[in-house]
Amino acid sequence: MSSRLRLSPQTIQVFDAFLEEPKDWRYGYDISRDTGLKSGTLYPILMRLADHGLLETCWETTEAGKPPRHMYRLTRDGLRSAREQVRSYAMRRLQRADFGEVES
Amino acid sequence: MFAIRRVASWLLTAIVRHSSAESRSWANAMLREMDFVESDGTALFWALGSATALCRHSISQRLRMGFDGCREALSLKDMARRTPAILSGIAVAAVVLTLCILALSSLIHASWFEPTQGRLAERLLVVVVPEAVYVVSAVALWRQRKSMALGILAAGMILITHAIVHFATHG
């Protein structure tokens, strides 16, 4: 782990997308569509998660002639971290809503 | 509209080709995904976003490598390993300077020596000649004995600084 993971709201969105089907492998473009994040935002997050060992990546095996796609899935540490972070982010939002900072 | 997708594809392909080994897998991943982007305009934005992401990744990787290199160079263990070589470089520089001063001293006491040339001889033998020897020897030693060369250069820097201060204050 080279540096501390920055947990932006976009990272939480990505965690949310992975937590919908935690055991499934996901494609980059599908995550982009689910979260509404552009490739320039999504991929740096995926790279950081992979650097921190929270995300595993693999190339899809396809029949001959069809180019493979890169797939992503949270590791066991990634799943634990994602659940914690999503929960604490929701708590923070609730607390801020209580103080009238967030309208939701 | 087909042209837009071709431009997007060309852009990402060029980036894949020029990306570093660490980023190539990610660059390929972004390129493959572009085939599944429905509209051509979105494909172009996908390519531009991917290019930005890869540039940022590449820059951060290089910065990290640079910081790690500096940290490694400045680590205490490394310094301890290099210190004897640096000190030997300084010692070599001191010997060269001593020989130059002895040469100057014997020159001044020579019967044929003109006292009016004293200042020039002093500058030549105590500054110019040793500095030239330091630079030549540091360049020669740089590849095989870098630490020793650094010691010689450090001594050269001290000598030139001293000379500048000396000539500035004493004329």
PDB file of C-alpha atoms in Angstrom:
ATOM      1  CA  MET A   1       0.000   0.000   0.000  1.00  0.00           C
ATOM      2  CA  SER A   2       1.729   3.095  -1.197  1.00  0.00           C
ATOM      3  CA  SER A   3      -0.501   5.881   0.121  1.00  0.00           C
ATOM      4  CA  ARG A   4      -3.702   6.439   2.063  1.00  0.00           C
ATOM      5  CA  LEU A   5      -6.877   5.718   0.102  1.00  0.00           C
ATOM      6  CA  ARG A   6      -8.849   8.870  -0.636  1.00  0.00           C
ATOM      7  CA  LEU A   7     -12.529   8.219  -0.040  1.00  0.00           C
ATOM      8  CA  SER A   8     -14.405  10.669  -2.210  1.00  0.00           C
ATOM      9  CA  PRO A   9     -18.178  10.488  -2.785  1.00  0.00           C
ATOM     10  CA  GLN A  10     -17.346   9.005  -6.205  1.00  0.00           C
ATOM     11  CA  THR A  11     -15.359   6.190  -4.556  1.00  0.00           C
ATOM     12  CA  ILE A  12     -18.361   5.499  -2.355  1.00  0.00           C
ATOM     13  CA  GLN A  13     -20.518   5.335  -5.503  1.00  0.00           C
ATOM     14  CA  VAL A  14     -18.134   2.767  -6.971  1.00  0.00           C
ATOM     15  CA  PHE A  15     -18.223   0.769  -3.729  1.00  0.00           C
ATOM     16  CA  ASP A  16     -22.017   0.901  -3.869  1.00  0.00           C
ATOM     17  CA  ALA A  17     -22.006  -0.449  -7.416  1.00  0.00           C
ATOM     18  CA  PHE A  18     -19.754  -3.357  -6.451  1.00  0.00           C
ATOM     19  CA  LEU A  19     -21.787  -4.115  -3.341  1.00  0.00           C
ATOM     20  CA  GLU A  20     -24.971  -4.692  -5.388  1.00  0.00           C
ATOM     21  CA  GLU A  21     -23.551  -8.019  -6.565  1.00  0.00           C
ATOM     22  CA  PRO A  22     -20.420  -8.504  -4.444  1.00  0.00           C
ATOM     23  CA  LYS A  23     -19.331 -11.800  -5.957  1.00  0.00           C
ATOM     24  CA  ASP A  24     -19.834 -10.882  -9.610  1.00  0.00           C
ATOM     25  CA  TRP A  25     -17.122  -9.622 -11.921  1.00  0.00           C
ATOM     26  CA  ARG A  26     -17.991  -6.206 -13.375  1.00  0.00           C
ATOM     27  CA  TYR A  27     -16.936  -4.450 -16.591  1.00  0.00           C
ATOM     28  CA  GLY A  28     -15.633  -0.877 -16.505  1.00  0.00           C
ATOM     29  CA  TYR A  29     -18.290   0.495 -18.832  1.00  0.00           C
ATOM     30  CA  ASP A  30     -21.095  -1.171 -16.851  1.00  0.00           C
ATOM     31  CA  ILE A  31     -19.834   0.433 -13.636  1.00  0.00           C
ATOM     32  CA  SER A  32     -19.610   3.744 -15.464  1.00  0.00           C
ATOM     33  CA  ARG A  33     -23.244   3.461 -16.569  1.00  0.00           C
ATOM     34  CA  ASP A  34     -24.465   2.359 -13.126  1.00  0.00           C
ATOM     35  CA  THR A  35     -22.678   5.132 -11.274  1.00  0.00           C
ATOM     36  CA  GLY A  36     -22.852   7.836 -13.937  1.00  0.00           C
ATOM     37  CA  LEU A  37     -19.093   8.378 -13.589  1.00  0.00           C
ATOM     38  CA  LYS A  38     -17.039   9.238 -16.673  1.00  0.00           C
ATOM     39  CA  SER A  39     -14.019   7.124 -17.582  1.00  0.00           C
ATOM     40  CA  GLY A  40     -11.680   9.909 -16.417  1.00  0.00           C
ATOM     41  CA  THR A  41     -13.154   9.674 -12.922  1.00  0.00           C
ATOM     42  CA  LEU A  42     -13.913   5.965 -12.737  1.00  0.00           C
ATOM     43  CA  TYR A  43     -10.583   4.498 -13.831  1.00  0.00           C
ATOM     44  CA  PRO A  44      -8.367   6.469 -11.399  1.00  0.00           C
ATOM     45  CA  ILE A  45     -10.632   5.152  -8.614  1.00  0.00           C
ATOM     46  CA  LEU A  46     -10.341   1.569  -9.907  1.00  0.00           C
ATOM     47  CA  MET A  47      -6.547   1.959 -10.210  1.00  0.00           C
ATOM     48  CA  ARG A  48      -6.282   3.273  -6.652  1.00  0.00           C
ATOM     49  CA  LEU A  49      -8.458   0.462  -5.292  1.00  0.00           C
ATOM     50  CA  ALA A  50      -6.327  -2.101  -7.152  1.00  0.00           C
ATOM     51  CA  ASP A  51      -3.110  -0.460  -5.846  1.00  0.00           C
ATOM     52  CA  HIS A  52      -4.440  -0.786  -2.301  1.00  0.00           C
ATOM     53  CA  GLY A  53      -5.310  -4.449  -2.794  1.00  0.00           C
ATOM     54  CA  LEU A  54      -9.049  -3.778  -2.467  1.00  0.00           C
ATOM     55  CA  LEU A  55      -9.868  -4.672  -6.066  1.00  0.00           C
ATOM     56  CA  GLU A  56      -8.919  -7.708  -8.103  1.00  0.00           C
ATOM     57  CA  THR A  57      -8.771  -7.534 -11.860  1.00  0.00           C
ATOM     58  CA  CYS A  58      -8.745 -10.145 -14.590  1.00  0.00           C
ATOM     59  CA  TRP A  59      -9.106 -10.454 -18.338  1.00  0.00           C
ATOM     60  CA  GLU A  60     -12.242 -12.210 -19.532  1.00  0.00           C
ATOM     61  CA  THR A  61     -11.543 -15.349 -21.518  1.00  0.00           C
ATOM     62  CA  THR A  62     -13.454 -15.190 -24.793  1.00  0.00           C
ATOM     63  CA  GLU A  63     -13.718 -17.221 -27.930  1.00  0.00           C
ATOM     64  CA  ALA A  64     -11.064 -16.691 -30.589  1.00  0.00           C
ATOM     65  CA  GLY A  65     -11.188 -13.426 -32.523  1.00  0.00           C
ATOM     66  CA  LYS A  66     -13.100 -11.510 -29.855  1.00  0.00           C
ATOM     67  CA  PRO A  67     -10.941  -9.132 -27.806  1.00  0.00           C
ATOM     68  CA  PRO A  68     -11.026  -9.819 -24.054  1.00  0.00           C
ATOM     69  CA  ARG A  69     -12.507  -7.357 -21.558  1.00  0.00           C
ATOM     70  CA  HIS A  70     -11.029  -6.308 -18.244  1.00  0.00           C
ATOM     71  CA  MET A  71     -13.165  -7.255 -15.270  1.00  0.00           C
ATOM     72  CA  TYR A  72     -13.175  -6.101 -11.673  1.00  0.00           C
ATOM     73  CA  ARG A  73     -14.321  -7.463  -8.338  1.00  0.00           C
ATOM     74  CA  LEU A  74     -13.687  -6.381  -4.759  1.00  0.00           C
ATOM     75  CA  THR A  75     -11.310  -8.559  -2.775  1.00  0.00           C
ATOM     76  CA  ARG A  76     -12.257  -9.819   0.688  1.00  0.00           C
ATOM     77  CA  ASP A  77     -10.495  -6.795   2.239  1.00  0.00           C
ATOM     78  CA  GLY A  78     -12.153  -4.598  -0.366  1.00  0.00           C
ATOM     79  CA  LEU A  79     -15.615  -5.907   0.512  1.00  0.00           C
ATOM     80  CA  ARG A  80     -15.039  -5.357   4.223  1.00  0.00           C
ATOM     81  CA  SER A  81     -13.655  -1.872   3.617  1.00  0.00           C
ATOM     82  CA  ALA A  82     -16.462  -1.007   1.153  1.00  0.00           C
ATOM     83  CA  ARG A  83     -19.186  -2.039   3.607  1.00  0.00           C
ATOM     84  CA  GLU A  84     -17.571  -0.031   6.411  1.00  0.00           C
ATOM     85  CA  GLN A  85     -17.031   3.032   4.262  1.00  0.00           C
ATOM     86  CA  VAL A  86     -20.509   3.006   2.730  1.00  0.00           C
ATOM     87  CA  ARG A  87     -22.046   2.646   6.198  1.00  0.00           C
ATOM     88  CA  SER A  88     -19.950   5.430   7.727  1.00  0.00           C
ATOM     89  CA  TYR A  89     -20.601   7.682   4.719  1.00  0.00           C
ATOM     90  CA  ALA A  90     -24.362   7.151   5.110  1.00  0.00           C
ATOM     91  CA  MET A  91     -24.047   7.929   8.849  1.00  0.00           C
ATOM     92  CA  ARG A  92     -22.162  11.131   8.127  1.00  0.00           C
ATOM     93  CA  ARG A  93     -24.788  12.196   5.624  1.00  0.00           C
ATOM     94  CA  LEU A  94     -27.535  11.509   8.146  1.00  0.00           C
ATOM     95  CA  GLN A  95     -25.738  13.506  10.834  1.00  0.00           C
ATOM     96  CA  ARG A  96     -25.240  16.406   8.446  1.00  0.00           C
ATOM     97  CA  ALA A  97     -28.906  16.193   7.446  1.00  0.00           C
ATOM     98  CA  ASP A  98     -29.844  16.412  11.124  1.00  0.00           C
ATOM     99  CA  PHE A  99     -27.885  19.655  11.368  1.00  0.00           C
ATOM    100  CA  GLY A 100     -29.592  20.932   8.243  1.00  0.00           C
ATOM    101  CA  GLU A 101     -26.447  20.882   6.070  1.00  0.00           C
ATOM    102  CA  VAL A 102     -27.792  18.343   3.592  1.00  0.00           C
ATOM    103  CA  GLU A 103     -31.252  18.272   2.176  1.00  0.00           C
ATOM    104  CA  SER A 104     -32.205  14.679   1.394  1.00  0.00           C
TER     105      SER A 104
ATOM    106  CA  MET B   1     -20.560   9.974 -37.069  1.00  0.00           C
ATOM    107  CA  PHE B   2     -18.359   6.984 -37.828  1.00  0.00           C
ATOM    108  CA  ALA B   3     -15.392   9.367 -38.105  1.00  0.00           C
ATOM    109  CA  ILE B   4     -15.823  10.448 -34.474  1.00  0.00           C
ATOM    110  CA  ARG B   5     -15.535   6.860 -33.278  1.00  0.00           C
ATOM    111  CA  ARG B   6     -12.479   6.362 -35.460  1.00  0.00           C
ATOM    112  CA  VAL B   7     -10.843   9.428 -33.916  1.00  0.00           C
ATOM    113  CA  ALA B   8     -11.682   8.141 -30.431  1.00  0.00           C
ATOM    114  CA  SER B   9     -10.288   4.719 -31.270  1.00  0.00           C
ATOM    115  CA  TRP B  10      -7.149   6.210 -32.828  1.00  0.00           C
ATOM    116  CA  LEU B  11      -6.580   8.380 -29.741  1.00  0.00           C
ATOM    117  CA  LEU B  12      -6.853   5.498 -27.287  1.00  0.00           C
ATOM    118  CA  THR B  13      -4.787   3.170 -29.478  1.00  0.00           C
ATOM    119  CA  ALA B  14      -2.022   5.784 -29.618  1.00  0.00           C
ATOM    120  CA  ILE B  15      -2.155   6.131 -25.841  1.00  0.00           C
ATOM    121  CA  VAL B  16      -1.970   2.352 -25.380  1.00  0.00           C
ATOM    122  CA  ARG B  17       1.081   2.286 -27.636  1.00  0.00           C
ATOM    123  CA  HIS B  18       2.858   5.040 -25.703  1.00  0.00           C
ATOM    124  CA  SER B  19       1.776   4.125 -22.186  1.00  0.00           C
ATOM    125  CA  SER B  20       4.251   2.814 -19.627  1.00  0.00           C
ATOM    126  CA  ALA B  21       4.408  -0.876 -18.752  1.00  0.00           C
ATOM    127  CA  GLU B  22       2.515  -0.220 -15.488  1.00  0.00           C
ATOM    128  CA  SER B  23      -0.311   1.617 -17.239  1.00  0.00           C
ATOM    129  CA  ARG B  24      -0.603  -0.539 -20.359  1.00  0.00           C
ATOM    130  CA  SER B  25      -2.989  -3.075 -18.899  1.00  0.00           C
ATOM    131  CA  TRP B  26      -5.339  -0.273 -17.787  1.00  0.00           C
ATOM    132  CA  ALA B  27      -4.998   1.477 -21.138  1.00  0.00           C
ATOM    133  CA  ASN B  28      -5.937  -1.737 -22.945  1.00  0.00           C
ATOM    134  CA  ALA B  29      -8.876  -2.197 -20.605  1.00  0.00           C
ATOM    135  CA  MET B  30     -10.221   1.272 -21.455  1.00  0.00           C
ATOM    136  CA  LEU B  31      -9.707   0.667 -25.167  1.00  0.00           C
ATOM    137  CA  ARG B  32     -11.615  -2.628 -25.077  1.00  0.00           C
ATOM    138  CA  GLU B  33     -14.504  -1.075 -23.168  1.00  0.00           C
ATOM    139  CA  MET B  34     -14.868   1.621 -25.815  1.00  0.00           C
ATOM    140  CA  ASP B  35     -16.197  -1.016 -28.231  1.00  0.00           C
ATOM    141  CA  PHE B  36     -19.213  -1.369 -25.954  1.00  0.00           C
ATOM    142  CA  VAL B  37     -20.010   2.345 -25.738  1.00  0.00           C
ATOM    143  CA  GLU B  38     -23.187   2.823 -27.793  1.00  0.00           C
ATOM    144  CA  SER B  39     -22.982   6.336 -29.226  1.00  0.00           C
ATOM    145  CA  ASP B  40     -20.021   7.787 -31.099  1.00  0.00           C
ATOM    146  CA  GLY B  41     -20.041  11.027 -29.122  1.00  0.00           C
ATOM    147  CA  THR B  42     -19.956   9.114 -25.835  1.00  0.00           C
ATOM    148  CA  ALA B  43     -17.109   7.006 -27.251  1.00  0.00           C
ATOM    149  CA  LEU B  44     -15.102  10.168 -27.907  1.00  0.00           C
ATOM    150  CA  PHE B  45     -15.708  11.420 -24.360  1.00  0.00           C
ATOM    151  CA  TRP B  46     -14.803   7.949 -23.089  1.00  0.00           C
ATOM    152  CA  ALA B  47     -11.487   8.146 -24.990  1.00  0.00           C
ATOM    153  CA  LEU B  48     -10.746  11.676 -23.737  1.00  0.00           C
ATOM    154  CA  GLY B  49     -11.547  10.733 -20.136  1.00  0.00           C
ATOM    155  CA  SER B  50      -9.420   7.610 -20.428  1.00  0.00           C
ATOM    156  CA  ALA B  51      -6.523   9.631 -21.829  1.00  0.00           C
ATOM    157  CA  THR B  52      -6.748  12.023 -18.870  1.00  0.00           C
ATOM    158  CA  ALA B  53      -6.889   9.144 -16.394  1.00  0.00           C
ATOM    159  CA  LEU B  54      -3.858   7.466 -17.958  1.00  0.00           C
ATOM    160  CA  CYS B  55      -1.849  10.694 -17.981  1.00  0.00           C
ATOM    161  CA  ARG B  56      -2.616  11.265 -14.309  1.00  0.00           C
ATOM    162  CA  HIS B  57      -1.709   7.658 -13.491  1.00  0.00           C
ATOM    163  CA  SER B  58       1.529   7.895 -15.427  1.00  0.00           C
ATOM    164  CA  ILE B  59       2.529  11.188 -13.752  1.00  0.00           C
ATOM    165  CA  SER B  60       1.713   9.913 -10.271  1.00  0.00           C
ATOM    166  CA  GLN B  61       3.698   6.714 -10.942  1.00  0.00           C
ATOM    167  CA  ARG B  62       6.723   8.723 -12.048  1.00  0.00           C
ATOM    168  CA  LEU B  63       6.494  11.064  -9.075  1.00  0.00           C
ATOM    169  CA  ARG B  64       6.230   8.111  -6.734  1.00  0.00           C
ATOM    170  CA  MET B  65       9.252   6.461  -8.359  1.00  0.00           C
ATOM    171  CA  GLY B  66      11.159   9.745  -8.062  1.00  0.00           C
ATOM    172  CA  PHE B  67      10.308  10.121  -4.373  1.00  0.00           C
ATOM    173  CA  ASP B  68      11.242   6.499  -3.703  1.00  0.00           C
ATOM    174  CA  GLY B  69      14.561   7.044  -5.498  1.00  0.00           C
ATOM    175  CA  CYS B  70      15.326  10.136  -3.402  1.00  0.00           C
ATOM    176  CA  ARG B  71      14.317   8.353  -0.225  1.00  0.00           C
ATOM    177  CA  GLU B  72      16.574   5.441  -1.124  1.00  0.00           C
ATOM    178  CA  ALA B  73      19.462   7.767  -1.944  1.00  0.00           C
ATOM    179  CA  LEU B  74      19.073   9.608   1.347  1.00  0.00           C
ATOM    180  CA  SER B  75      18.551   6.591   3.583  1.00  0.00           C
ATOM    181  CA  LEU B  76      20.872   6.383   6.578  1.00  0.00           C
ATOM    182  CA  LYS B  77      22.105   2.920   5.625  1.00  0.00           C
ATOM    183  CA  ASP B  78      23.048   4.151   2.188  1.00  0.00           C
ATOM    184  CA  MET B  79      24.759   7.228   3.621  1.00  0.00           C
ATOM    185  CA  ALA B  80      26.793   5.043   5.982  1.00  0.00           C
ATOM    186  CA  ARG B  81      27.874   2.885   3.040  1.00  0.00           C
ATOM    187  CA  ARG B  82      28.884   5.905   0.973  1.00  0.00           C
ATOM    188  CA  THR B  83      30.596   7.969   3.663  1.00  0.00           C
ATOM    189  CA  PRO B  84      34.071   6.296   3.469  1.00  0.00           C
ATOM    190  CA  ALA B  85      34.130   6.756  -0.320  1.00  0.00           C
ATOM    191  CA  ILE B  86      33.043  10.412  -0.028  1.00  0.00           C
ATOM    192  CA  LEU B  87      35.692  11.037   2.664  1.00  0.00           C
ATOM    193  CA  SER B  88      38.368   9.418   0.506  1.00  0.00           C
ATOM    194  CA  GLY B  89      37.334  11.752  -2.323  1.00  0.00           C
ATOM    195  CA  ILE B  90      37.727  14.747  -0.013  1.00  0.00           C
ATOM    196  CA  ALA B  91      41.129  13.390   1.129  1.00  0.00           C
ATOM    197  CA  VAL B  92      42.291  13.063  -2.495  1.00  0.00           C
ATOM    198  CA  ALA B  93      41.162  16.644  -3.133  1.00  0.00           C
ATOM    199  CA  ALA B  94      43.069  17.825  -0.036  1.00  0.00           C
ATOM    200  CA  VAL B  95      46.250  16.082  -1.234  1.00  0.00           C
ATOM    201  CA  VAL B  96      45.929  17.757  -4.668  1.00  0.00           C
ATOM    202  CA  LEU B  97      45.464  21.162  -3.018  1.00  0.00           C
ATOM    203  CA  THR B  98      48.453  20.601  -0.700  1.00  0.00           C
ATOM    204  CA  LEU B  99      50.662  19.703  -3.680  1.00  0.00           C
ATOM    205  CA  CYS B 100      49.511  22.862  -5.464  1.00  0.00           C
ATOM    206  CA  ILE B 101      50.256  25.011  -2.412  1.00  0.00           C
ATOM    207  CA  LEU B 102      53.740  23.414  -2.104  1.00  0.00           C
ATOM    208  CA  ALA B 103      54.321  24.125  -5.804  1.00  0.00           C
ATOM    209  CA  LEU B 104      53.275  27.735  -5.280  1.00  0.00           C
ATOM    210  CA  SER B 105      55.539  28.050  -2.258  1.00  0.00           C
ATOM    211  CA  SER B 106      58.583  26.706  -4.111  1.00  0.00           C
ATOM    212  CA  LEU B 107      57.741  28.935  -7.089  1.00  0.00           C
ATOM    213  CA  ILE B 108      57.632  32.071  -4.926  1.00  0.00           C
ATOM    214  CA  HIS B 109      61.051  31.228  -3.433  1.00  0.00           C
ATOM    215  CA  ALA B 110      62.622  30.604  -6.835  1.00  0.00           C
ATOM    216  CA  SER B 111      65.289  33.174  -7.763  1.00  0.00           C
ATOM    217  CA  TRP B 112      63.855  33.816 -11.252  1.00  0.00           C
ATOM    218  CA  PHE B 113      60.321  34.472 -10.023  1.00  0.00           C
ATOM    219  CA  GLU B 114      58.984  38.021 -10.460  1.00  0.00           C
ATOM    220  CA  PRO B 115      57.105  39.238  -7.324  1.00  0.00           C
ATOM    221  CA  THR B 116      54.632  41.103  -9.571  1.00  0.00           C
ATOM    222  CA  GLN B 117      53.414  37.749 -10.878  1.00  0.00           C
ATOM    223  CA  GLY B 118      52.613  36.519  -7.360  1.00  0.00           C
ATOM    224  CA  ARG B 119      48.865  37.205  -7.503  1.00  0.00           C
ATOM    225  CA  LEU B 120      48.448  35.479 -10.858  1.00  0.00           C
ATOM    226  CA  ALA B 121      50.489  32.449  -9.737  1.00  0.00           C
ATOM    227  CA  GLU B 122      48.467  32.257  -6.544  1.00  0.00           C
ATOM    228  CA  ARG B 123      45.175  32.254  -8.419  1.00  0.00           C
ATOM    229  CA  LEU B 124      46.414  29.715 -10.933  1.00  0.00           C
ATOM    230  CA  LEU B 125      47.990  27.246  -8.523  1.00  0.00           C
ATOM    231  CA  VAL B 126      45.561  27.471  -5.617  1.00  0.00           C
ATOM    232  CA  VAL B 127      42.286  27.813  -7.517  1.00  0.00           C
ATOM    233  CA  VAL B 128      42.407  27.100 -11.251  1.00  0.00           C
ATOM    234  CA  VAL B 129      44.718  24.062 -11.301  1.00  0.00           C
ATOM    235  CA  PRO B 130      43.113  22.216  -8.346  1.00  0.00           C
ATOM    236  CA  GLU B 131      39.615  22.947  -9.639  1.00  0.00           C
ATOM    237  CA  ALA B 132      40.555  21.635 -13.089  1.00  0.00           C
ATOM    238  CA  VAL B 133      42.035  18.487 -11.518  1.00  0.00           C
ATOM    239  CA  TYR B 134      38.864  18.014  -9.410  1.00  0.00           C
ATOM    240  CA  VAL B 135      36.526  18.337 -12.381  1.00  0.00           C
ATOM    241  CA  VAL B 136      38.586  16.010 -14.605  1.00  0.00           C
ATOM    242  CA  SER B 137      38.980  13.375 -11.899  1.00  0.00           C
ATOM    243  CA  ALA B 138      35.288  13.593 -10.898  1.00  0.00           C
ATOM    244  CA  VAL B 139      34.216  13.080 -14.505  1.00  0.00           C
ATOM    245  CA  ALA B 140      36.638  10.151 -14.873  1.00  0.00           C
ATOM    246  CA  LEU B 141      35.453   8.519 -11.629  1.00  0.00           C
ATOM    247  CA  TRP B 142      31.717   9.257 -12.006  1.00  0.00           C
ATOM    248  CA  ARG B 143      30.649   5.926 -13.500  1.00  0.00           C
ATOM    249  CA  GLN B 144      32.695   3.557 -11.374  1.00  0.00           C
ATOM    250  CA  ARG B 145      33.274   5.472  -8.124  1.00  0.00           C
ATOM    251  CA  LYS B 146      30.403   7.907  -7.905  1.00  0.00           C
ATOM    252  CA  SER B 147      30.672   8.501  -4.158  1.00  0.00           C
ATOM    253  CA  MET B 148      34.370   9.321  -4.396  1.00  0.00           C
ATOM    254  CA  ALA B 149      33.653  11.670  -7.299  1.00  0.00           C
ATOM    255  CA  LEU B 150      30.985  13.339  -5.165  1.00  0.00           C
ATOM    256  CA  GLY B 151      33.559  13.824  -2.384  1.00  0.00           C
ATOM    257  CA  ILE B 152      35.974  15.440  -4.827  1.00  0.00           C
ATOM    258  CA  LEU B 153      33.243  17.702  -6.199  1.00  0.00           C
ATOM    259  CA  ALA B 154      32.186  18.676  -2.671  1.00  0.00           C
ATOM    260  CA  ALA B 155      35.773  19.662  -1.880  1.00  0.00           C
ATOM    261  CA  GLY B 156      35.915  21.597  -5.148  1.00  0.00           C
ATOM    262  CA  MET B 157      32.746  23.469  -4.220  1.00  0.00           C
ATOM    263  CA  ILE B 158      34.162  24.356  -0.812  1.00  0.00           C
ATOM    264  CA  LEU B 159      37.417  25.567  -2.373  1.00  0.00           C
ATOM    265  CA  ILE B 160      35.709  27.702  -5.030  1.00  0.00           C
ATOM    266  CA  THR B 161      33.340  29.216  -2.455  1.00  0.00           C
ATOM    267  CA  HIS B 162      36.297  30.002  -0.201  1.00  0.00           C
ATOM    268  CA  ALA B 163      38.194  31.546  -3.127  1.00  0.00           C
ATOM    269  CA  ILE B 164      35.226  33.716  -4.154  1.00  0.00           C
ATOM    270  CA  VAL B 165      34.763  34.969  -0.588  1.00  0.00           C
ATOM    271  CA  HIS B 166      38.526  35.522  -0.227  1.00  0.00           C
ATOM    272  CA  PHE B 167      38.896  37.499  -3.463  1.00  0.00           C
ATOM    273  CA  ALA B 168      35.748  39.474  -2.765  1.00  0.00           C
ATOM    274  CA  THR B 169      36.948  40.579   0.663  1.00  0.00           C
ATOM    275  CA  HIS B 170      40.718  40.895   0.054  1.00  0.00           C
ATOM    276  CA  GLY B 171      40.652  41.898  -3.597  1.00  0.00           C
TER     277      GLY B 171
END
